[in-house]
Short mmCIF file of C-alpha atoms in Angstrom, two decimals:
data_model
loop_
_atom_site.label_atom_id
_atom_site.label_comp_id
_atom_site.label_asym_id
_atom_site.label_seq_id
_atom_site.Cartn_x
_atom_site.Cartn_y
_atom_site.Cartn_z
CA MET A 1 89.51 163.69 81.33
CA ASP A 2 86.50 163.67 83.88
CA ASP A 3 86.78 167.10 85.06
CA THR A 4 84.11 169.44 84.21
CA ALA A 5 86.07 172.55 83.40
CA GLU A 6 88.54 170.31 81.19
CA LEU A 7 85.89 169.39 79.19
CA SER A 8 84.52 172.82 79.02
CA ALA A 9 88.00 173.85 77.80
CA TRP A 10 87.57 171.49 75.01
CA ARG A 11 84.68 171.94 73.89
CA SER A 12 85.89 176.05 73.55
CA ARG A 13 88.71 174.48 71.65
CA LEU A 14 86.69 172.58 69.06
CA SER A 15 84.16 174.88 68.80
CA ALA A 16 86.55 176.68 67.03
CA LEU A 17 87.31 174.40 64.61
CA TRP A 18 83.75 173.04 64.47
CA ARG A 19 80.82 175.82 65.27
CA ASP A 20 78.04 173.38 66.78
CA CYS A 21 80.10 171.64 69.11
CA GLY A 22 78.07 170.50 71.75
CA ALA A 23 78.38 169.49 75.47
CA LEU A 24 81.21 167.00 75.67
CA ARG A 25 81.41 163.40 77.17
CA VAL A 26 84.76 161.14 77.65
CA LEU A 27 84.75 157.71 75.09
CA ASN A 28 87.21 154.78 75.89
CA GLY A 29 90.53 154.73 73.96
CA GLU A 30 93.95 153.63 73.90
CA HIS A 31 96.26 155.98 72.05
CA ASP A 32 93.44 158.94 71.72
CA THR A 33 91.59 161.09 73.96
CA ASN A 34 88.21 160.44 72.07
CA LEU A 35 85.46 162.81 72.89
CA SER A 36 81.78 163.01 71.68
CA ASP A 37 78.80 165.65 71.32
CA GLY A 38 76.62 163.12 70.19
CA GLN A 39 77.00 164.58 66.48
CA ARG A 40 80.65 163.95 66.03
CA VAL A 41 83.13 161.90 67.66
CA TYR A 42 86.61 164.01 68.03
CA LYS A 43 89.55 162.44 68.18
CA VAL A 44 92.81 163.80 70.07
CA ALA A 45 96.16 162.38 69.43
CA PRO A 46 98.94 162.44 71.62
CA GLU A 47 101.10 164.86 69.79
CA SER A 48 100.83 167.01 66.56
CA ASN A 49 103.09 164.66 64.71
CA GLN A 50 100.65 162.05 64.27
CA THR A 51 99.69 163.25 60.99
CA ASP A 52 100.63 160.34 58.66
CA ALA A 53 98.23 157.96 60.91
CA ILE A 54 95.06 160.28 61.39
CA ASP A 55 95.94 160.84 57.63
CA LEU A 56 95.71 157.26 57.11
CA GLN A 57 92.48 156.48 58.96
CA TRP A 58 90.85 159.42 57.25
CA GLN A 59 91.56 158.41 53.74
CA ALA A 60 90.51 154.70 54.64
CA LEU A 61 87.30 155.67 56.16
CA ARG A 62 86.46 157.94 52.85
CA HIS A 63 88.06 155.02 50.40
CA VAL A 64 85.63 152.31 51.87
CA ARG A 65 82.67 154.36 52.96
CA ALA A 66 82.32 155.24 48.98
CA ARG A 67 82.34 151.98 48.47
CA GLY A 68 79.28 150.67 50.33
CA ALA A 69 81.15 149.69 53.32
CA PRO A 70 79.34 150.49 57.04
CA VAL A 71 81.90 153.09 58.33
CA PRO A 72 81.82 156.28 60.47
CA ARG A 73 81.80 159.15 57.41
CA PRO A 74 85.02 161.39 58.24
CA LEU A 75 84.41 165.18 59.00
CA THR A 76 86.45 168.05 57.88
CA THR A 77 86.36 171.11 60.15
CA SER A 78 84.10 174.48 59.16
CA SER A 79 86.84 175.43 57.05
CA GLY A 80 87.15 171.88 55.24
CA GLU A 81 90.46 170.78 56.93
CA PRO A 82 90.31 166.92 57.89
CA VAL A 83 93.07 167.30 59.95
CA ALA A 84 93.29 170.62 62.92
CA TYR A 85 95.95 171.44 65.40
CA VAL A 86 95.23 172.84 68.81
CA ASP A 87 97.01 174.15 71.68
CA ASP A 88 96.48 171.94 75.15
CA SER A 89 98.23 174.04 77.79
CA GLY A 90 101.17 174.60 75.73
CA ARG A 91 101.37 171.15 74.06
CA GLN A 92 100.42 171.15 70.48
CA ARG A 93 97.56 168.07 69.79
CA ALA A 94 96.32 167.26 66.15
CA VAL A 95 92.44 166.39 66.14
CA TRP A 96 90.11 164.87 63.51
CA ALA A 97 86.47 164.27 63.95
CA GLN A 98 84.13 161.56 62.37
CA GLU A 99 80.26 161.15 62.57
CA TRP A 100 78.94 159.70 65.41
CA ILE A 101 76.93 156.24 65.38
CA GLU A 102 74.04 155.43 67.85
CA ALA A 103 74.90 151.91 68.36
CA THR A 104 76.02 149.62 70.67
CA ALA A 105 79.32 147.61 71.24
CA LEU A 106 79.00 144.00 69.99
CA ALA A 107 80.73 143.06 73.27
CA LYS A 108 77.62 144.63 75.07
CA CYS A 109 74.91 142.81 72.94
CA SER A 110 73.63 139.28 73.06
CA PRO A 111 75.88 136.29 72.67
CA CYS A 112 77.01 135.64 69.06
CA ASP A 113 75.22 132.67 67.37
CA GLY A 114 75.80 131.15 63.51
CA GLU A 115 73.41 133.81 62.07
CA LEU A 116 75.02 137.00 63.43
CA LEU A 117 78.51 135.62 62.70
CA GLY A 118 77.66 134.47 58.99
CA ALA A 119 76.16 138.34 58.46
CA LEU A 120 79.66 139.42 60.23
CA GLY A 121 81.73 137.37 58.10
CA ALA A 122 80.09 138.42 54.61
CA ALA A 123 80.45 142.29 56.06
CA ILE A 124 84.28 141.73 56.68
CA ALA A 125 84.12 140.47 52.86
CA ARG A 126 82.98 143.39 51.51
CA LEU A 127 85.26 145.57 53.93
CA HIS A 128 88.47 143.76 52.44
CA THR A 129 86.91 144.16 48.84
CA ALA A 130 86.41 147.53 49.48
CA LEU A 131 90.16 148.11 50.99
CA LYS A 132 91.53 146.03 48.26
CA ASP A 133 93.14 149.03 46.16
CA PHE A 134 93.61 151.37 49.16
CA GLU A 135 97.18 152.22 49.42
CA HIS A 136 98.52 154.24 51.72
CA PRO A 137 102.06 154.85 52.91
CA ALA A 138 101.58 154.22 56.70
CA LEU A 139 100.26 151.14 55.84
CA GLU A 140 103.91 149.49 56.00
CA ARG A 141 104.31 150.59 59.41
CA ASP A 142 105.51 147.54 62.13
CA LEU A 143 103.06 148.07 65.67
CA ARG A 144 103.80 145.67 68.13
CA TRP A 145 100.72 143.17 67.10
CA ARG A 146 101.78 142.81 63.75
CA ILE A 147 101.41 139.15 63.81
CA GLU A 148 105.00 138.79 61.26
CA THR A 149 106.60 140.64 64.52
CA THR A 150 105.67 137.34 66.87
CA PRO A 151 109.32 136.25 66.83
CA THR A 152 110.22 139.33 68.55
CA LEU A 153 107.61 138.85 71.24
CA ALA A 154 108.93 135.00 71.69
CA GLU A 155 112.39 136.38 72.28
CA ARG A 156 110.86 138.10 75.48
CA SER A 157 109.10 135.63 77.04
CA ASN A 158 111.81 135.05 79.11
CA HIS A 159 110.66 137.60 81.30
CA LEU A 160 107.78 135.34 82.40
CA GLN A 161 109.95 132.86 84.31
CA GLN A 162 107.36 132.96 87.08
CA HIS A 163 104.18 133.01 85.23
CA PRO A 164 101.84 129.76 85.73
CA LYS A 165 101.24 129.75 81.34
CA ARG A 166 104.62 130.29 80.65
CA GLU A 167 104.97 127.25 79.14
CA TRP A 168 101.28 127.50 77.31
CA ILE A 169 102.53 130.97 76.04
CA ASP A 170 105.86 129.12 74.79
CA GLN A 171 104.06 126.39 73.00
CA ILE A 172 102.07 129.33 71.34
CA LEU A 173 104.57 131.42 70.33
CA SER A 174 106.59 128.68 68.51
CA GLU A 175 103.47 127.13 66.82
CA HIS A 176 103.24 130.73 65.53
CA THR A 177 107.31 131.26 64.53
CA GLY A 178 107.56 128.10 62.68
CA PRO A 179 105.96 127.04 59.36
CA ALA A 180 102.98 128.89 59.72
CA LEU A 181 104.59 132.26 59.65
CA GLN A 182 106.45 131.22 56.60
CA ARG A 183 103.43 129.97 54.72
CA LEU A 184 101.83 133.46 56.18
CA ALA A 185 104.25 135.56 54.42
CA GLN A 186 103.24 133.72 50.97
CA LEU A 187 100.27 134.87 50.86
CA PRO A 188 99.19 138.01 49.13
CA THR A 189 98.23 141.31 51.15
CA GLN A 190 96.20 144.21 51.42
CA ALA A 191 95.23 147.02 53.62
CA LEU A 192 93.99 145.40 56.97
CA HIS A 193 91.47 146.67 59.55
CA TYR A 194 93.93 144.69 62.14
CA ASP A 195 91.33 145.07 65.23
CA LEU A 196 88.32 143.79 64.77
CA ASN A 197 87.49 142.68 68.24
CA ASP A 198 83.88 143.09 69.92
CA HIS A 199 84.49 146.47 70.93
CA ASN A 200 85.07 147.93 67.12
CA LEU A 201 82.02 146.02 65.86
CA LEU A 202 78.82 148.31 66.62
CA TYR A 203 75.21 147.28 66.07
CA LEU A 204 72.07 148.14 66.67
CA CYS A 205 70.41 145.67 69.29
CA GLU A 206 66.73 146.40 69.81
CA PRO A 207 64.96 143.90 72.16
CA GLY A 208 63.35 141.36 70.45
CA ALA A 209 64.88 141.65 67.52
CA LYS A 210 68.30 140.25 66.10
CA PRO A 211 71.24 142.38 66.75
CA THR A 212 72.39 144.00 62.97
CA LEU A 213 75.81 145.78 61.80
CA ALA A 214 76.05 149.28 62.26
CA ALA A 215 79.18 150.06 61.40
CA ILE A 216 82.62 149.23 61.82
CA ILE A 217 84.98 151.73 63.60
CA ASP A 218 88.44 152.79 65.02
CA PHE A 219 90.76 152.17 62.05
CA GLY A 220 93.70 153.35 64.27
CA ASP A 221 95.45 150.25 63.97
CA MET A 222 95.61 149.82 60.13
CA MET A 223 98.23 148.24 58.85
CA ARG A 224 99.09 145.78 55.15
CA GLY A 225 98.69 141.73 55.62
CA ALA A 226 97.09 138.63 54.73
CA ARG A 227 92.90 139.33 54.74
CA ILE A 228 93.32 136.15 57.14
CA ILE A 229 94.53 137.95 59.74
CA ASP A 230 91.73 139.92 60.28
CA LEU A 231 89.26 136.67 60.24
CA SER A 232 91.70 135.34 62.82
CA ILE A 233 91.07 138.54 64.98
CA ALA A 234 88.10 138.38 64.73
CA ALA A 235 87.16 134.92 65.36
CA THR A 236 89.50 134.84 68.52
CA TYR A 237 86.96 137.43 70.41
CA LEU A 238 83.87 136.63 68.59
CA LEU A 239 83.90 132.82 69.42
CA PRO A 240 84.67 132.38 72.95
CA LYS A 241 80.87 134.30 72.60
CA SER A 242 79.26 131.58 70.96
CA ALA A 243 77.64 128.08 72.45
CA HIS A 244 78.65 126.36 69.50
CA PRO A 245 82.44 127.56 68.81
CA LEU A 246 83.18 125.15 65.65
CA ARG A 247 79.33 126.11 64.12
CA SER A 248 80.12 129.61 64.20
CA LEU A 249 83.19 128.98 63.19
CA ARG A 250 82.18 127.72 59.68
CA ALA A 251 79.34 129.88 59.35
CA PHE A 252 81.59 132.89 59.94
CA VAL A 253 84.13 131.69 57.36
CA GLY A 254 81.51 130.20 55.00
CA ALA A 255 79.76 133.72 54.93
CA TYR A 256 83.51 135.47 54.10
CA HIS A 257 84.39 133.05 51.41
CA ARG A 258 80.71 133.09 49.28
CA GLN A 259 81.71 136.94 49.38
CA SER A 260 85.08 136.73 48.80
CA LYS A 261 86.70 133.22 47.67
CA LEU A 262 89.46 131.99 50.25
CA SER A 263 92.60 130.12 48.52
CA LEU A 264 92.97 126.40 50.21
CA GLU A 265 96.43 127.78 51.76
CA GLU A 266 94.40 130.68 53.82
CA LEU A 267 91.57 128.22 54.69
CA GLU A 268 94.01 125.96 55.72
CA LEU A 269 96.02 128.71 58.13
CA LEU A 270 92.91 130.14 59.02
CA TRP A 271 91.75 126.42 60.56
#
């Protein structure tokens, strides 16, 4: 949606819902069409029947923000509605908004050291504490990347018969469909972010200063699960950016543990 006329049309649609909508630009997004005018992020769902998934995000953001977690503020329309519906060339689409956070994705910041990862571990612990009592029916959904669905992925590895890394992929999938997955199923569960990659962690990156966490964004993949799932996802993305991965992992998990105690079983599975 880089066409100027199309962006202008979307500005007209959104201005009817948020009166001071400014000039729009397109943001990256996997499922939603994400637009921003520098005041808000407007998230336009592919269809109008995405209300459960949108309500999950809206309620989660409001819930954890009220408990001090660094997340964007969800915004209502000018008439006070959390979700609106617009006609996009005959197709009804659901749209909602959250505040714009002026910051940089960690993916574009300097390499991650133990100090930065330690601070992030503590922030994720606070997020989990804020989410501990959050409930919503849509948390029970099964998205393709849910850890518990790994056996289904293993069944499909035959499509990679000629792939040079087929043996390595089969080995990884085998390890995650055996005892580890059974032990994971015994852990307590709660609402999780489920996509703590370095593009969903916004930082203030000032020249000559240590990056500081500004916000955790994109709660669109939320599901219920064991909390070490969020930690393992974040570590998978962030540790390759560290010059000392094991040292950084200790700082990351140690800081989380000091904020929110991990059991021996959780620590063993995470490690």
